[in-house]
């Protein structure tokens, strides 16, 4: 996993727990440590202690990598060279960068031999997958992939990474359609759909959901990385529209930007000031899922305004807590939410539509309760955290 444990990595930890329950013992390996400002889980310290990191490289790492590459032999070197030179969608600089990953691949081989690993499952299709692929070419462990986003997010060289994998998992039907359309002839024989999920025991209410009664503050909650793709400017604009209509609303956002608070967060804070809603919007930063659960317990509405959400663990967590959700219909979200039945879907980038949807929820308490109950039922039935773990366990057993 890249930069583990990050603020969105709770489902990795849940998946690992579920794998253990299925009898699959796992170890953790990551490319590097994440920035301190995005390390939020309560289990992060334990995870970092258990995790082997490929970067930074020590002198002894270079020595071990050199030994591994020598032992691999000329045929392995030629294989790596063929992989790199055959990449058709990378620039010369990209191929040089891929070459520079070989020592990290050799380190992965050395760690695998020391730990007795026979297989590595990669929760990424970018450099982490390149490293696993090159490690396999150096006579290292076999590997598999999980695709969490559109292929374009992960850069070039997808054909080689996918064709050499033992099996691959995609989290939505939309992503499945993309890879079967664009990677024809380069897919492994086993490709399955298995969404990540949430622990429905942990994400469960202590008290029944109470819809907004028109008195006090309307509590709107959102959770996600502070990234342009999450559409927070449109959510902030929607809050401004509600304030202008006289609604006593407060928006709380859990999540941090990718550099720990000194990047995109500053732009969002500035936007709240420009919009005149600074006192109506609170930024929590990266917080553990226990804090997320507490805020969901108090929320009247959960909103995720992403421009294109692959699926949405944050949405699943809110739905598991029986909170009515408003989300955009970009990406794979329609595979999670049926509009009007267990949530409300709006067009991405439409602040007015978000505001109208929030008003629809708070204007009909019975509708709000019905949405929350239906959403909880759907998550329990189809999006528990065991689902992806069971897919990995079954695919490993079949290999």
Short mmCIF file of C-alpha atoms in Angstrom, two decimals:
data_model
loop_
_atom_site.label_atom_id
_atom_site.label_comp_id
_atom_site.label_asym_id
_atom_site.label_seq_id
_atom_site.Cartn_x
_atom_site.Cartn_y
_atom_site.Cartn_z
CA UNK A 1 0.00 0.00 0.00
CA UNK A 2 1.34 3.46 -0.83
CA UNK A 3 2.06 5.78 2.11
CA UNK A 4 0.37 3.62 4.73
CA UNK A 5 -1.39 4.35 7.07
CA UNK A 6 -3.09 7.39 5.55
CA UNK A 7 -6.37 9.05 6.41
CA UNK A 8 -8.38 6.97 3.93
CA UNK A 9 -6.84 3.61 4.83
CA UNK A 10 -9.32 2.42 7.45
CA UNK A 11 -10.82 -0.08 5.03
CA UNK A 12 -7.37 -1.63 4.44
CA UNK A 13 -7.14 -2.29 8.17
CA UNK A 14 -10.68 -3.67 8.28
CA UNK A 15 -9.94 -5.90 5.29
CA UNK A 16 -6.85 -7.25 7.01
CA UNK A 17 -8.90 -8.03 10.12
CA UNK A 18 -11.48 -9.83 7.99
CA UNK A 19 -8.75 -11.83 6.22
CA UNK A 20 -7.47 -13.02 9.58
CA UNK A 21 -10.99 -14.13 10.49
CA UNK A 22 -10.96 -16.14 7.26
CA UNK A 23 -7.68 -17.81 8.22
CA UNK A 24 -5.39 -15.71 6.03
CA UNK A 25 -2.40 -14.28 7.89
CA UNK A 26 -1.01 -11.10 6.36
CA UNK A 27 1.98 -8.82 6.73
CA UNK A 28 2.09 -5.13 5.83
CA UNK A 29 4.44 -3.43 3.38
CA UNK A 30 4.30 0.13 2.09
CA UNK A 31 6.27 2.34 -0.25
CA UNK A 32 6.89 5.02 2.38
CA UNK A 33 5.44 6.66 5.49
CA UNK A 34 2.68 9.24 4.96
CA UNK A 35 2.98 12.91 6.02
CA UNK A 36 2.34 13.25 9.75
CA UNK A 37 -0.67 15.50 9.24
CA UNK A 38 -2.68 12.78 7.50
CA UNK A 39 -1.97 9.97 9.99
CA UNK A 40 -5.31 9.85 11.79
CA UNK A 41 -6.34 6.29 12.74
CA UNK A 42 -6.13 5.23 16.37
CA UNK A 43 -4.44 2.05 15.15
CA UNK A 44 -1.81 3.98 13.15
CA UNK A 45 1.02 3.53 15.66
CA UNK A 46 0.55 -0.23 15.76
CA UNK A 47 0.30 -0.34 11.97
CA UNK A 48 3.52 1.62 11.47
CA UNK A 49 5.33 -0.71 13.87
CA UNK A 50 4.18 -3.72 11.86
CA UNK A 51 4.78 -2.22 8.42
CA UNK A 52 7.95 -2.67 6.35
CA UNK A 53 8.75 0.44 4.31
CA UNK A 54 10.62 0.29 1.01
CA UNK A 55 11.75 3.92 1.28
CA UNK A 56 14.07 5.40 2.45
CA UNK A 57 16.97 3.24 1.36
CA UNK A 58 19.84 2.59 3.75
CA UNK A 59 23.36 1.58 2.75
CA UNK A 60 22.53 -2.00 3.72
CA UNK A 61 19.37 -1.86 1.59
CA UNK A 62 21.50 -0.95 -1.43
CA UNK A 63 23.87 -3.80 -0.62
CA UNK A 64 21.04 -6.32 -0.25
CA UNK A 65 19.34 -5.07 -3.42
CA UNK A 66 22.62 -5.47 -5.31
CA UNK A 67 22.96 -9.03 -4.06
CA UNK A 68 19.39 -9.86 -5.07
CA UNK A 69 19.93 -8.45 -8.57
CA UNK A 70 23.16 -10.43 -8.98
CA UNK A 71 21.49 -13.63 -7.82
CA UNK A 72 18.55 -13.06 -10.15
CA UNK A 73 20.84 -13.54 -13.11
CA UNK A 74 21.05 -12.25 -16.66
CA UNK A 75 17.67 -13.64 -17.71
CA UNK A 76 15.92 -11.60 -15.00
CA UNK A 77 17.81 -8.46 -16.04
CA UNK A 78 16.75 -9.00 -19.63
CA UNK A 79 13.17 -9.53 -18.51
CA UNK A 80 13.18 -6.22 -16.59
CA UNK A 81 14.70 -4.48 -19.61
CA UNK A 82 12.00 -5.90 -21.88
CA UNK A 83 9.28 -4.73 -19.52
CA UNK A 84 10.65 -1.19 -19.42
CA UNK A 85 11.45 -0.81 -23.12
CA UNK A 86 8.07 -2.25 -24.17
CA UNK A 87 6.07 0.41 -22.35
CA UNK A 88 4.31 2.28 -25.14
CA UNK A 89 2.55 5.02 -23.19
CA UNK A 90 5.51 6.38 -21.19
CA UNK A 91 8.02 9.05 -22.10
CA UNK A 92 11.78 8.50 -21.94
CA UNK A 93 11.75 10.17 -18.52
CA UNK A 94 8.99 7.79 -17.46
CA UNK A 95 11.05 4.79 -18.53
CA UNK A 96 14.05 6.10 -16.63
CA UNK A 97 11.84 6.53 -13.58
CA UNK A 98 10.63 2.95 -13.97
CA UNK A 99 14.25 1.78 -14.14
CA UNK A 100 14.99 3.57 -10.88
CA UNK A 101 12.31 1.46 -9.19
CA UNK A 102 14.32 -1.74 -9.73
CA UNK A 103 16.33 -1.38 -6.47
CA UNK A 104 13.05 -1.01 -4.57
CA UNK A 105 11.78 -4.12 -6.32
CA UNK A 106 14.96 -5.93 -5.27
CA UNK A 107 14.37 -4.82 -1.68
CA UNK A 108 10.85 -6.23 -1.90
CA UNK A 109 12.33 -9.55 -3.07
CA UNK A 110 14.78 -9.56 -0.15
CA UNK A 111 12.03 -8.76 2.38
CA UNK A 112 9.79 -11.43 0.86
CA UNK A 113 12.52 -14.04 1.15
CA UNK A 114 13.25 -13.06 4.73
CA UNK A 115 9.55 -13.10 5.69
CA UNK A 116 8.65 -16.17 3.66
CA UNK A 117 6.09 -14.36 1.52
CA UNK A 118 4.93 -16.12 -1.61
CA UNK A 119 2.41 -13.54 -2.77
CA UNK A 120 1.91 -9.77 -2.49
CA UNK A 121 -1.47 -8.11 -2.92
CA UNK A 122 -1.13 -4.49 -4.06
CA UNK A 123 -3.79 -1.91 -3.20
CA UNK A 124 -2.72 0.41 -6.01
CA UNK A 125 -2.07 0.33 -9.74
CA UNK A 126 0.67 3.00 -9.76
CA UNK A 127 4.31 2.70 -8.58
CA UNK A 128 3.49 0.12 -5.90
CA UNK A 129 2.26 -2.15 -8.70
CA UNK A 130 5.36 -1.38 -10.80
CA UNK A 131 7.56 -2.42 -7.88
CA UNK A 132 5.64 -5.67 -7.38
CA UNK A 133 5.84 -6.39 -11.12
CA UNK A 134 9.60 -5.81 -11.27
CA UNK A 135 10.10 -7.83 -8.09
CA UNK A 136 8.30 -10.73 -9.74
CA UNK A 137 10.62 -10.37 -12.76
CA UNK A 138 13.56 -10.69 -10.33
CA UNK A 139 12.18 -14.08 -9.21
CA UNK A 140 10.26 -12.53 -6.34
CA UNK A 141 6.73 -13.33 -5.17
CA UNK A 142 3.67 -13.38 -7.39
CA UNK A 143 1.35 -10.41 -7.05
CA UNK A 144 -2.23 -9.27 -7.52
CA UNK A 145 -3.95 -5.89 -7.74
CA UNK A 146 -7.01 -4.02 -6.51
CA UNK A 147 -8.18 -1.10 -8.66
CA UNK A 148 -9.81 1.68 -6.62
CA UNK A 149 -9.98 4.47 -9.21
CA UNK A 150 -10.09 4.92 -12.99
CA UNK A 151 -6.91 3.73 -14.71
CA UNK A 152 -5.97 7.30 -15.66
CA UNK A 153 -5.28 8.04 -11.99
CA UNK A 154 -2.44 5.53 -11.90
CA UNK A 155 -0.35 6.60 -14.86
CA UNK A 156 1.20 4.59 -17.70
CA UNK A 157 2.29 0.98 -18.02
CA UNK A 158 -1.03 -0.57 -17.06
CA UNK A 159 -0.83 -3.36 -19.65
CA UNK A 160 2.35 -4.88 -18.22
CA UNK A 161 1.18 -4.59 -14.63
CA UNK A 162 -2.17 -6.23 -15.27
CA UNK A 163 -0.99 -8.96 -17.65
CA UNK A 164 1.61 -10.25 -15.17
CA UNK A 165 -0.72 -10.24 -12.16
CA UNK A 166 -2.11 -13.55 -10.88
CA UNK A 167 -5.53 -11.98 -10.37
CA UNK A 168 -7.11 -8.54 -10.13
CA UNK A 169 -10.01 -7.04 -8.21
CA UNK A 170 -11.98 -3.92 -9.16
CA UNK A 171 -14.35 -2.22 -6.75
CA UNK A 172 -17.22 -1.34 -9.12
CA UNK A 173 -18.96 -2.50 -12.28
CA UNK A 174 -18.01 0.83 -13.88
CA UNK A 175 -14.30 0.13 -13.34
CA UNK A 176 -14.76 -3.45 -14.53
CA UNK A 177 -16.24 -2.16 -17.78
CA UNK A 178 -13.33 0.25 -18.17
CA UNK A 179 -10.57 -2.34 -17.75
CA UNK A 180 -12.27 -4.96 -19.93
CA UNK A 181 -12.64 -2.33 -22.64
CA UNK A 182 -9.19 -0.74 -22.49
CA UNK A 183 -6.98 -3.69 -21.47
CA UNK A 184 -8.22 -6.30 -23.91
CA UNK A 185 -5.61 -9.03 -24.24
CA UNK A 186 -3.72 -7.91 -21.13
CA UNK A 187 -6.05 -8.99 -18.34
CA UNK A 188 -5.34 -11.89 -15.99
CA UNK A 189 -7.58 -14.94 -16.23
CA UNK A 190 -9.26 -14.03 -12.96
CA UNK A 191 -10.87 -10.61 -12.65
CA UNK A 192 -13.63 -10.01 -10.10
CA UNK A 193 -15.71 -7.16 -8.71
CA UNK A 194 -15.48 -6.75 -4.93
CA UNK A 195 -16.13 -3.35 -3.34
CA UNK A 196 -14.42 -2.35 -0.14
CA UNK A 197 -16.79 -2.01 2.80
CA UNK A 198 -17.34 -0.93 6.39
CA UNK A 199 -17.63 -2.66 9.73
CA UNK A 200 -21.38 -2.46 10.33
CA UNK A 201 -20.92 -3.37 13.99
CA UNK A 202 -18.59 -0.47 14.62
CA UNK A 203 -20.59 1.93 12.45
CA UNK A 204 -23.92 1.56 14.20
CA UNK A 205 -25.92 4.09 16.14
CA UNK A 206 -26.14 4.27 19.92
CA UNK A 207 -29.47 6.09 19.62
CA UNK A 208 -32.05 6.25 16.82
CA UNK A 209 -31.57 8.87 14.12
CA UNK A 210 -33.51 12.06 14.84
CA UNK A 211 -34.40 14.20 11.80
CA UNK A 212 -34.04 17.95 11.90
CA UNK A 213 -37.05 19.48 13.67
CA UNK A 214 -36.47 23.06 12.55
CA UNK A 215 -35.00 24.22 15.84
CA UNK A 216 -31.35 24.79 16.65
CA UNK A 217 -28.56 24.12 14.19
CA UNK A 218 -28.95 21.97 11.12
CA UNK A 219 -25.88 19.72 11.29
CA UNK A 220 -24.40 18.84 7.91
CA UNK A 221 -21.39 16.55 7.94
CA UNK A 222 -18.91 15.65 5.21
CA UNK A 223 -15.82 13.49 5.23
CA UNK A 224 -13.04 13.09 2.69
CA UNK A 225 -9.56 14.13 1.62
CA UNK A 226 -9.32 17.87 1.04
CA UNK A 227 -8.72 17.52 -2.66
CA UNK A 228 -10.24 19.32 -5.67
CA UNK A 229 -11.83 16.05 -6.79
CA UNK A 230 -14.02 16.00 -3.68
CA UNK A 231 -15.99 19.07 -4.74
CA UNK A 232 -15.86 20.89 -1.41
CA UNK A 233 -16.16 24.37 -3.03
CA UNK A 234 -19.62 23.38 -4.30
CA UNK A 235 -20.63 22.12 -0.87
CA UNK A 236 -19.44 25.37 0.72
CA UNK A 237 -21.40 27.32 -1.90
CA UNK A 238 -24.48 25.23 -1.07
CA UNK A 239 -24.07 26.14 2.60
CA UNK A 240 -23.91 29.79 1.57
CA UNK A 241 -27.20 29.38 -0.33
CA UNK A 242 -28.85 27.85 2.73
CA UNK A 243 -27.58 30.64 4.99
CA UNK A 244 -28.98 33.20 2.55
CA UNK A 245 -32.35 31.43 2.85
CA UNK A 246 -32.25 31.85 6.62
CA UNK A 247 -31.32 28.27 7.50
CA UNK A 248 -29.33 27.94 10.74
CA UNK A 249 -26.85 25.48 9.25
CA UNK A 250 -23.41 24.32 10.32
CA UNK A 251 -21.09 22.27 8.11
CA UNK A 252 -18.38 20.09 9.66
CA UNK A 253 -15.73 18.60 7.38
CA UNK A 254 -13.48 15.74 8.48
CA UNK A 255 -10.37 15.21 6.36
CA UNK A 256 -7.06 16.78 5.48
CA UNK A 257 -5.18 17.68 2.32
CA UNK A 258 -2.44 15.44 1.00
CA UNK A 259 0.39 17.45 2.58
CA UNK A 260 -0.96 17.62 6.09
CA UNK A 261 -2.84 20.94 6.11
CA UNK A 262 -0.60 23.39 4.29
CA UNK A 263 -2.00 22.78 0.81
CA UNK A 264 -5.55 22.71 -0.51
CA UNK A 265 -7.02 23.22 2.95
CA UNK A 266 -5.83 26.84 2.91
CA UNK A 267 -7.75 27.47 -0.31
CA UNK A 268 -10.93 26.05 1.20
CA UNK A 269 -10.55 28.11 4.38
CA UNK A 270 -10.05 31.20 2.23
CA UNK A 271 -13.18 30.32 0.24
CA UNK A 272 -15.29 30.12 3.40
CA UNK A 273 -14.05 33.59 4.35
CA UNK A 274 -14.79 35.01 0.90
CA UNK A 275 -18.26 33.46 1.02
CA UNK A 276 -18.97 34.87 4.46
CA UNK A 277 -19.57 31.46 6.06
CA UNK A 278 -16.38 31.02 8.09
CA UNK A 279 -18.39 30.77 11.30
CA UNK A 280 -20.63 28.17 9.70
CA UNK A 281 -17.90 25.78 8.54
CA UNK A 282 -15.53 23.77 10.73
CA UNK A 283 -12.50 21.84 9.46
CA UNK A 284 -11.57 18.95 11.75
CA UNK A 285 -8.49 17.81 9.84
CA UNK A 286 -7.57 14.12 9.71
CA UNK A 287 -9.41 12.36 12.52
CA UNK A 288 -9.82 8.68 13.50
CA UNK A 289 -12.96 6.84 12.46
CA UNK A 290 -14.21 6.91 16.06
CA UNK A 291 -14.49 10.70 15.77
CA UNK A 292 -16.15 10.34 12.38
CA UNK A 293 -18.68 8.00 13.96
CA UNK A 294 -19.41 10.51 16.73
CA UNK A 295 -20.11 13.28 14.23
CA UNK A 296 -22.31 10.99 12.14
CA UNK A 297 -24.28 10.27 15.32
CA UNK A 298 -25.06 14.00 15.58
CA UNK A 299 -25.54 14.78 11.87
CA UNK A 300 -28.90 15.45 10.26
CA UNK A 301 -27.51 15.06 6.72
CA UNK A 302 -24.29 13.72 5.24
CA UNK A 303 -23.08 15.26 1.99
CA UNK A 304 -20.30 14.19 -0.36
CA UNK A 305 -19.95 16.53 -3.33
CA UNK A 306 -17.23 14.66 -5.24
CA UNK A 307 -16.86 15.38 -8.93
CA UNK A 308 -16.39 11.66 -9.59
CA UNK A 309 -16.26 9.31 -6.60
CA UNK A 310 -15.11 5.77 -7.44
CA UNK A 311 -17.55 4.38 -4.85
CA UNK A 312 -17.21 6.10 -1.48
CA UNK A 313 -16.29 4.51 1.86
CA UNK A 314 -17.32 7.75 3.60
CA UNK A 315 -20.77 7.36 2.06
CA UNK A 316 -20.93 3.76 3.28
CA UNK A 317 -20.03 4.84 6.81
CA UNK A 318 -22.78 7.47 6.84
CA UNK A 319 -25.30 5.01 5.39
CA UNK A 320 -24.33 2.39 7.97
CA UNK A 321 -25.12 5.00 10.63
CA UNK A 322 -28.62 5.55 9.13
CA UNK A 323 -27.84 9.16 8.22
CA UNK A 324 -29.59 10.45 5.08
CA UNK A 325 -26.96 11.03 2.40
CA UNK A 326 -26.73 13.49 -0.46
CA UNK A 327 -24.10 12.60 -3.05
CA UNK A 328 -23.19 13.35 -6.63
CA UNK A 329 -23.86 10.70 -9.26
CA UNK A 330 -20.38 10.77 -10.80
CA UNK A 331 -18.19 7.67 -10.89
CA UNK A 332 -19.47 4.51 -9.25
CA UNK A 333 -21.78 6.11 -6.67
CA UNK A 334 -24.98 5.00 -8.48
CA UNK A 335 -23.86 1.43 -7.77
CA UNK A 336 -24.10 2.28 -4.07
CA UNK A 337 -27.05 4.68 -3.90
CA UNK A 338 -30.45 4.40 -5.54
CA UNK A 339 -31.74 7.93 -5.94
CA UNK A 340 -34.73 8.61 -3.72
CA UNK A 341 -34.66 5.13 -2.17
CA UNK A 342 -31.57 5.10 0.07
CA UNK A 343 -30.05 8.50 -0.67
CA UNK A 344 -30.31 11.51 -2.95
CA UNK A 345 -28.12 11.91 -6.04
CA UNK A 346 -27.40 15.23 -7.72
CA UNK A 347 -25.27 16.31 -10.65
CA UNK A 348 -21.60 16.97 -9.84
CA UNK A 349 -20.59 20.60 -9.58
CA UNK A 350 -24.10 21.93 -8.86
CA UNK A 351 -24.20 23.83 -5.57
CA UNK A 352 -27.86 24.74 -6.01
CA UNK A 353 -28.83 21.08 -6.47
CA UNK A 354 -26.96 20.18 -3.28
CA UNK A 355 -28.81 22.89 -1.35
CA UNK A 356 -32.17 21.77 -2.77
CA UNK A 357 -31.43 18.14 -1.81
CA UNK A 358 -30.53 19.13 1.76
CA UNK A 359 -33.77 21.11 2.01
CA UNK A 360 -35.69 18.10 0.70
CA UNK A 361 -34.27 15.94 3.48
CA UNK A 362 -34.93 18.39 6.31
CA UNK A 363 -38.34 19.36 4.93
CA UNK A 364 -39.74 15.84 5.27
CA UNK A 365 -38.74 14.10 8.53
CA UNK A 366 -40.43 10.82 7.58
CA UNK A 367 -38.57 10.77 4.27
CA UNK A 368 -35.29 11.44 6.09
CA UNK A 369 -35.87 8.52 8.47
CA UNK A 370 -36.89 6.23 5.61
CA UNK A 371 -33.73 7.09 3.65
CA UNK A 372 -31.54 6.36 6.66
CA UNK A 373 -33.18 3.03 7.41
CA UNK A 374 -32.95 1.89 3.79
CA UNK A 375 -29.31 2.92 3.53
CA UNK A 376 -28.37 1.01 6.68
CA UNK A 377 -30.09 -2.10 5.30
CA UNK A 378 -28.20 -1.86 2.00
CA UNK A 379 -24.78 -1.56 3.66
CA UNK A 380 -25.45 -4.50 5.98
CA UNK A 381 -26.62 -6.63 3.06
CA UNK A 382 -24.03 -5.76 0.41
CA UNK A 383 -21.16 -3.60 1.64
CA UNK A 384 -19.74 -5.19 4.77
CA UNK A 385 -15.96 -5.19 5.15
CA UNK A 386 -15.76 -8.97 4.77
CA UNK A 387 -16.71 -8.88 1.08
CA UNK A 388 -13.37 -7.80 -0.40
CA UNK A 389 -11.45 -9.96 2.08
CA UNK A 390 -13.48 -12.99 1.06
CA UNK A 391 -12.71 -12.30 -2.61
CA UNK A 392 -8.95 -12.14 -1.91
CA UNK A 393 -9.06 -15.29 0.22
CA UNK A 394 -10.99 -17.22 -2.44
CA UNK A 395 -8.66 -16.09 -5.24
CA UNK A 396 -5.58 -17.01 -3.22
CA UNK A 397 -7.00 -20.44 -2.45
CA UNK A 398 -7.75 -21.04 -6.13
CA UNK A 399 -4.29 -20.15 -7.45
#
